[in-house]
C-alpha positions as CSV (number, residue, x, y, z in Angstrom):
1,P,112.3,97.7,106.1
2,N,115.8,96.9,107.4
3,G,114.9,97.4,111.0
4,D,117.6,100.2,111.5
5,G,115.7,103.2,110.2
6,T,116.4,102.4,106.5
7,Q,114.6,100.6,103.8
8,T,115.8,98.8,100.7
9,L,114.1,99.2,97.3
10,R,114.6,96.6,94.6
11,W,113.1,97.4,91.2
12,V,113.2,95.5,88.0
13,E,111.7,97.2,84.9
14,T,111.7,97.1,81.1
15,E,114.5,99.0,79.3
16,E,111.9,101.3,77.8
17,N,110.6,102.4,81.3
18,M,114.1,102.6,82.7
19,A,115.1,104.9,79.8
20,L,112.3,107.3,80.9
21,L,113.5,107.1,84.5
22,Q,117.1,107.7,83.6
23,A,116.1,110.7,81.5
24,A,114.4,112.2,84.5
25,L,117.2,111.3,86.9
26,E,120.1,112.5,84.9
27,P,119.9,116.2,85.8
28,L,119.0,115.4,89.4
29,S,121.9,112.9,90.0
30,A,124.8,114.9,88.6
31,P,127.7,115.4,91.0
32,R,127.4,118.5,93.2
33,P,130.5,120.0,94.9
34,A,130.6,120.6,98.6
35,E,130.5,124.0,100.3
36,D,134.3,124.2,100.2
37,G,134.5,123.2,96.6
38,A,135.5,119.5,97.3
39,K,134.3,116.9,94.9
40,D,131.0,115.1,95.5
41,T,132.0,111.9,97.4
42,R,128.7,110.1,96.8
43,S,128.8,107.0,94.6
44,P,126.8,107.1,91.3
45,A,124.3,104.7,92.9
46,L,123.8,107.0,95.9
47,R,123.5,110.1,93.6
48,R,120.7,108.3,91.6
49,A,119.0,107.4,94.9
50,D,119.1,111.0,96.0
51,G,117.9,112.1,92.6
52,L,114.9,109.7,92.8
53,V,113.9,111.2,96.1
54,D,114.1,114.7,94.6
55,L,112.0,113.5,91.7
56,V,109.3,112.1,94.0
57,A,109.3,115.3,96.1
58,M,108.9,117.5,93.1
59,T,106.1,115.4,91.8
60,L,104.2,115.5,95.1
61,R,104.7,119.2,95.3
62,H,103.9,120.3,91.7
63,G,102.8,117.2,89.7
64,E,99.4,116.1,88.7
65,L,98.6,112.9,90.7
66,P,95.3,111.0,91.1
67,I,93.1,112.1,94.0
68,S,93.1,109.8,97.0
69,R,90.3,110.1,99.6
70,G,89.5,113.6,98.3
71,A,93.0,115.0,98.4
72,R,96.3,114.9,96.5
73,P,98.7,112.2,97.9
74,H,101.1,113.6,100.4
75,L,103.4,112.4,103.2
76,I,101.3,112.4,106.4
77,I,103.2,112.6,109.7
78,T,101.6,112.5,113.2
79,I,103.5,114.1,116.1
80,T,102.5,115.5,119.5
81,E,103.2,119.1,120.4
82,P,105.5,118.0,123.3
83,A,107.4,115.6,121.0
84,L,107.8,118.4,118.4
85,R,109.3,120.7,121.0
86,S,111.6,118.0,122.4
87,D,115.0,117.3,120.8
88,R,114.3,113.6,121.0
89,G,110.6,113.5,119.9
90,L,109.5,111.2,117.1
91,G,106.9,111.5,114.4
92,I,105.1,108.6,112.8
93,T,104.1,108.4,109.1
94,A,100.8,106.9,107.9
95,S,102.7,103.8,106.8
96,G,104.5,103.3,110.1
97,E,107.9,104.8,109.7
98,H,109.4,106.7,112.6
99,L,111.0,110.1,111.8
100,S,113.3,112.2,114.0
101,N,112.2,115.5,115.5
102,A,114.7,117.3,113.2
103,A,113.2,115.6,110.1
104,V,109.7,116.5,111.1
105,K,110.7,120.1,111.7
106,R,112.4,120.3,108.3
107,I,109.4,118.8,106.5
108,S,106.9,121.0,108.3
109,C,108.6,124.1,107.1
110,D,106.5,123.9,103.9
111,A,103.4,121.8,104.7
112,D,99.8,121.8,105.6
113,L,99.3,121.6,109.4
114,T,96.3,120.3,111.3
115,A,96.0,120.6,115.1
116,I,93.9,117.8,116.7
117,R,92.9,118.1,120.4
118,L,92.7,114.7,122.2
119,D,91.3,113.6,125.5
120,T,93.3,111.8,128.2
121,N,92.7,108.5,126.4
122,G,94.0,109.8,123.1
123,V,90.6,110.1,121.5
124,P,90.2,113.1,119.1
125,L,87.9,115.7,120.4
126,S,88.2,118.5,117.9
127,M,90.3,119.5,114.9
128,G,91.8,122.9,114.2
129,R,91.6,124.4,110.7
130,T,94.3,123.2,108.3
131,R,96.4,126.0,107.0
132,R,98.9,126.3,104.3
133,T,102.1,127.7,105.9
134,V,103.1,129.4,102.7
135,S,100.3,131.0,100.6
136,P,100.5,131.0,96.8
137,Q,101.1,134.8,97.0
138,Q,104.0,134.3,99.4
139,W,105.4,131.6,97.2
140,L,105.4,133.9,94.2
141,A,107.1,136.6,96.3
142,L,109.8,134.0,97.4
143,I,110.4,133.2,93.8
144,A,110.7,136.8,92.8
145,R,113.2,137.5,95.7
146,D,115.3,134.3,96.0
147,K,114.8,132.8,92.5
148,G,116.3,129.5,93.7
149,C,118.0,127.8,96.6
150,V,119.7,130.4,98.8
151,F,122.5,128.1,99.9
152,T,125.9,129.2,98.7
153,D,126.6,128.2,95.1
154,C,123.5,126.0,94.7
155,I,122.0,126.3,91.2
156,R,118.7,124.6,91.9
157,P,115.7,126.8,90.8
158,A,112.6,127.6,92.8
159,H,110.5,124.7,91.6
160,M,113.0,122.3,93.2
161,C,112.9,124.1,96.5
162,E,110.9,124.2,99.7
163,A,110.0,127.2,101.9
164,H,112.2,127.2,105.0
165,H,111.2,129.1,108.2
166,L,114.2,131.0,109.6
167,W,112.5,131.0,113.0
168,H,110.7,127.7,113.2
169,W,106.9,127.9,113.4
170,S,106.8,125.5,116.4
171,E,108.9,128.0,118.3
172,G,106.6,130.9,117.5
173,G,108.1,132.0,114.1
174,P,105.6,133.8,111.8
175,T,104.8,132.7,108.3
176,D,105.9,136.1,106.9
177,L,108.2,136.7,103.9
178,I,110.9,138.2,106.2
179,N,111.0,134.8,108.0
180,L,111.1,132.6,104.9
181,A,113.7,131.5,102.4
182,L,113.9,129.0,99.5
183,A,116.1,125.9,100.0
184,C,116.4,122.8,97.9
185,G,115.8,119.4,99.6
186,R,119.4,118.6,100.1
187,H,120.4,122.0,101.5
188,H,117.2,122.3,103.6
189,D,118.4,119.1,105.3
190,T,121.9,120.6,105.7
191,I,120.5,123.7,107.3
192,H,118.5,121.8,109.9
193,Q,121.1,119.1,110.6
194,Q,124.5,120.8,110.4
195,G,124.1,124.0,112.3
196,W,123.7,126.5,109.4
197,Q,121.5,129.5,110.1
198,I,119.7,131.9,107.7
199,V,119.2,135.5,108.6
200,M,117.9,138.5,106.6
201,G,120.4,141.0,105.5
202,S,119.9,144.8,105.7
203,D,118.5,144.7,102.2
204,G,115.8,142.1,103.1
205,R,117.6,139.2,101.3
206,P,118.6,135.9,102.9
207,E,122.2,135.4,104.1
208,L,123.7,132.1,105.4
209,I,125.7,131.9,108.7
210,P,127.9,128.8,108.6
211,P,128.4,126.7,111.7
212,P,131.6,127.4,113.8
213,W,133.3,124.3,112.5
214,I,133.3,125.7,109.0
215,D,133.9,129.4,109.9
216,S,134.8,130.3,113.4
217,Q,133.9,134.0,112.7
218,R,130.5,132.9,111.2
219,K,130.6,135.6,108.5
220,P,127.4,135.9,106.4
221,R,127.4,134.3,102.9
222,R,125.1,134.7,99.9
223,N,124.4,132.6,96.9
224,R,125.8,134.9,94.2
225,H,124.6,132.6,91.3
226,W,121.1,134.1,91.3
227,E,122.3,137.6,91.5
228,V,124.5,137.1,88.5
229,Q,121.6,135.4,86.6
230,T,119.4,138.4,87.4
231,A,122.0,140.9,86.2
232,L,122.5,139.0,83.0
233,H,118.7,138.9,82.5
234,L,118.3,142.6,83.1
235,R,120.9,143.4,80.5
């Protein structure tokens, strides 16, 4: 830990093991242009770091990992309901890291949620039933509809995406297909942090509303990549 909300990882490995890692990171660390077509300004080292995070997230979501205490390993975050509803609330991970309210909301878009009732001394009294916010059937429906990240020009497929709540569950948003859209990790963060909004078009497909500093008229945009791919596939 660096004491400023960041941590530094130093890793020395054999060339054989690093070759395996580089093979996995290569497609995840390729330069990605910005929304306006500008070049990716991240350094190669930062792209590899981002790719490593994507790789870990994909493995936790879809990989076969050893069972720990009766469950697959996951990131566990504790946050009170008032803190979650507050703009300045903080969540705490099982290993002690503090995450911002925005980060917790983004992660909780596609996560198991457990409600725990506490007494005035903070002692647990009862636990609500854990529920999966997106069921397997809903996930299949999202894949069939969105196919991949709905963010403009993103080419990341569904298995690299998370389910985003258009109207956040903590604010009363339902876990229904009409309130869900696929977003890759990078663009999921962009949506939560930079003022983007996703709405459903008249045909029931997600559309992106850019923040005013990108488009003052906030005209809806779509990711045409997956529509083109579908058309080619149907031919």
